[in-house]
Short mmCIF file of C-alpha atoms in Angstrom, two decimals:
data_model
loop_
_atom_site.label_atom_id
_atom_site.label_comp_id
_atom_site.label_asym_id
_atom_site.label_seq_id
_atom_site.Cartn_x
_atom_site.Cartn_y
_atom_site.Cartn_z
CA MET Q 175 -22.17 -54.10 3.70
CA LEU Q 176 -21.51 -56.69 1.12
CA ILE Q 177 -21.40 -59.36 3.91
CA TYR Q 178 -24.55 -58.79 4.45
CA GLN Q 179 -25.89 -58.71 1.17
CA PHE Q 180 -24.35 -62.18 0.72
CA LEU Q 181 -25.82 -63.45 3.74
CA MET Q 182 -29.06 -62.24 2.91
CA ILE Q 183 -29.10 -63.78 -0.62
CA ARG Q 184 -27.67 -67.20 1.13
CA PHE Q 185 -30.67 -67.10 3.57
CA ILE Q 186 -33.37 -66.17 0.74
CA PHE Q 187 -32.07 -68.79 -1.24
CA PHE Q 188 -31.68 -71.60 1.71
CA VAL Q 189 -35.61 -70.71 2.44
CA GLN Q 190 -36.71 -71.19 -1.43
CA ILE Q 191 -35.25 -74.52 -1.03
CA GLY Q 192 -36.70 -75.19 1.97
CA MET Q 193 -40.55 -74.14 0.81
CA MET Q 194 -39.66 -76.30 -2.66
CA LYS Q 195 -38.93 -79.38 -0.34
CA MET Q 196 -41.89 -78.66 1.95
CA ASP Q 197 -44.08 -78.78 -1.50
CA GLY Q 198 -42.65 -81.68 -2.49
CA LEU Q 199 -43.78 -83.11 0.92
CA ILE Q 200 -47.08 -82.11 1.09
CA GLN Q 201 -47.33 -83.43 -2.78
CA MET Q 202 -46.40 -86.42 -1.83
CA ASN Q 203 -48.19 -86.92 1.09
CA GLN Q 204 -51.39 -86.11 -1.17
CA ASP Q 205 -50.52 -88.79 -3.39
CA ARG Q 206 -50.28 -91.17 -0.58
CA GLU Q 207 -53.63 -89.93 1.05
CA GLY Q 208 -55.33 -90.63 -2.81
CA VAL Q 209 -54.03 -94.05 -2.94
CA ILE Q 210 -54.98 -94.55 0.36
CA LEU Q 211 -58.37 -93.61 -0.47
CA GLU Q 212 -58.86 -95.36 -3.83
CA TYR Q 213 -57.81 -98.56 -2.42
CA PHE Q 214 -60.46 -98.21 0.31
CA GLN Q 215 -62.86 -97.27 -1.94
CA ILE Q 216 -62.33 -100.42 -3.99
CA ASN Q 217 -62.06 -102.72 -0.75
CA ILE Q 218 -66.12 -101.44 -0.10
CA GLN Q 219 -66.85 -101.82 -3.37
CA GLN Q 220 -65.78 -105.54 -3.23
CA ILE Q 221 -67.64 -106.17 0.24
CA GLU Q 222 -70.80 -104.38 -1.48
CA TRP Q 223 -70.57 -106.56 -4.17
CA GLU Q 224 -69.76 -109.61 -2.56
CA SER Q 225 -72.40 -109.43 0.25
CA GLU Q 226 -75.11 -108.67 -2.70
CA ASN Q 227 -74.00 -112.23 -4.31
CA GLY Q 228 -74.17 -114.36 -1.08
CA LYS Q 229 -70.69 -114.23 0.09
CA PHE Q 230 -70.88 -113.52 4.14
CA TYR Q 231 -67.85 -113.21 6.15
CA ASN Q 232 -67.44 -116.30 8.75
CA SER Q 233 -64.67 -114.53 10.44
CA TRP Q 234 -63.43 -111.47 11.63
CA SER Q 235 -59.80 -112.04 10.28
CA GLU Q 236 -61.51 -112.44 6.79
CA MET Q 237 -62.93 -109.28 7.16
CA GLN Q 238 -59.79 -107.44 8.47
CA GLN Q 239 -57.81 -109.20 4.92
CA ILE Q 240 -60.07 -107.44 3.03
CA LEU Q 241 -59.87 -103.83 4.92
CA LYS Q 242 -56.12 -104.17 5.04
CA ILE Q 243 -55.01 -100.61 3.39
CA LEU Q 244 -51.56 -100.18 2.35
CA PRO Q 245 -48.75 -100.30 4.94
#
């Protein structure tokens, strides 16, 4: 009986550790997603500002450089 209780406590402990790690990974992904979306929004605002001020893009590669997001 004592071994069973020990194994159950150990199992619950490792499940809790796993849940904390998953929470950390989810939070990290949400932070990364927020950074990417914020960076993309800044690029869209820059494109809108430049198009309103008469800057037009001559090549597709120039447009791709502006739309480049984090690796």
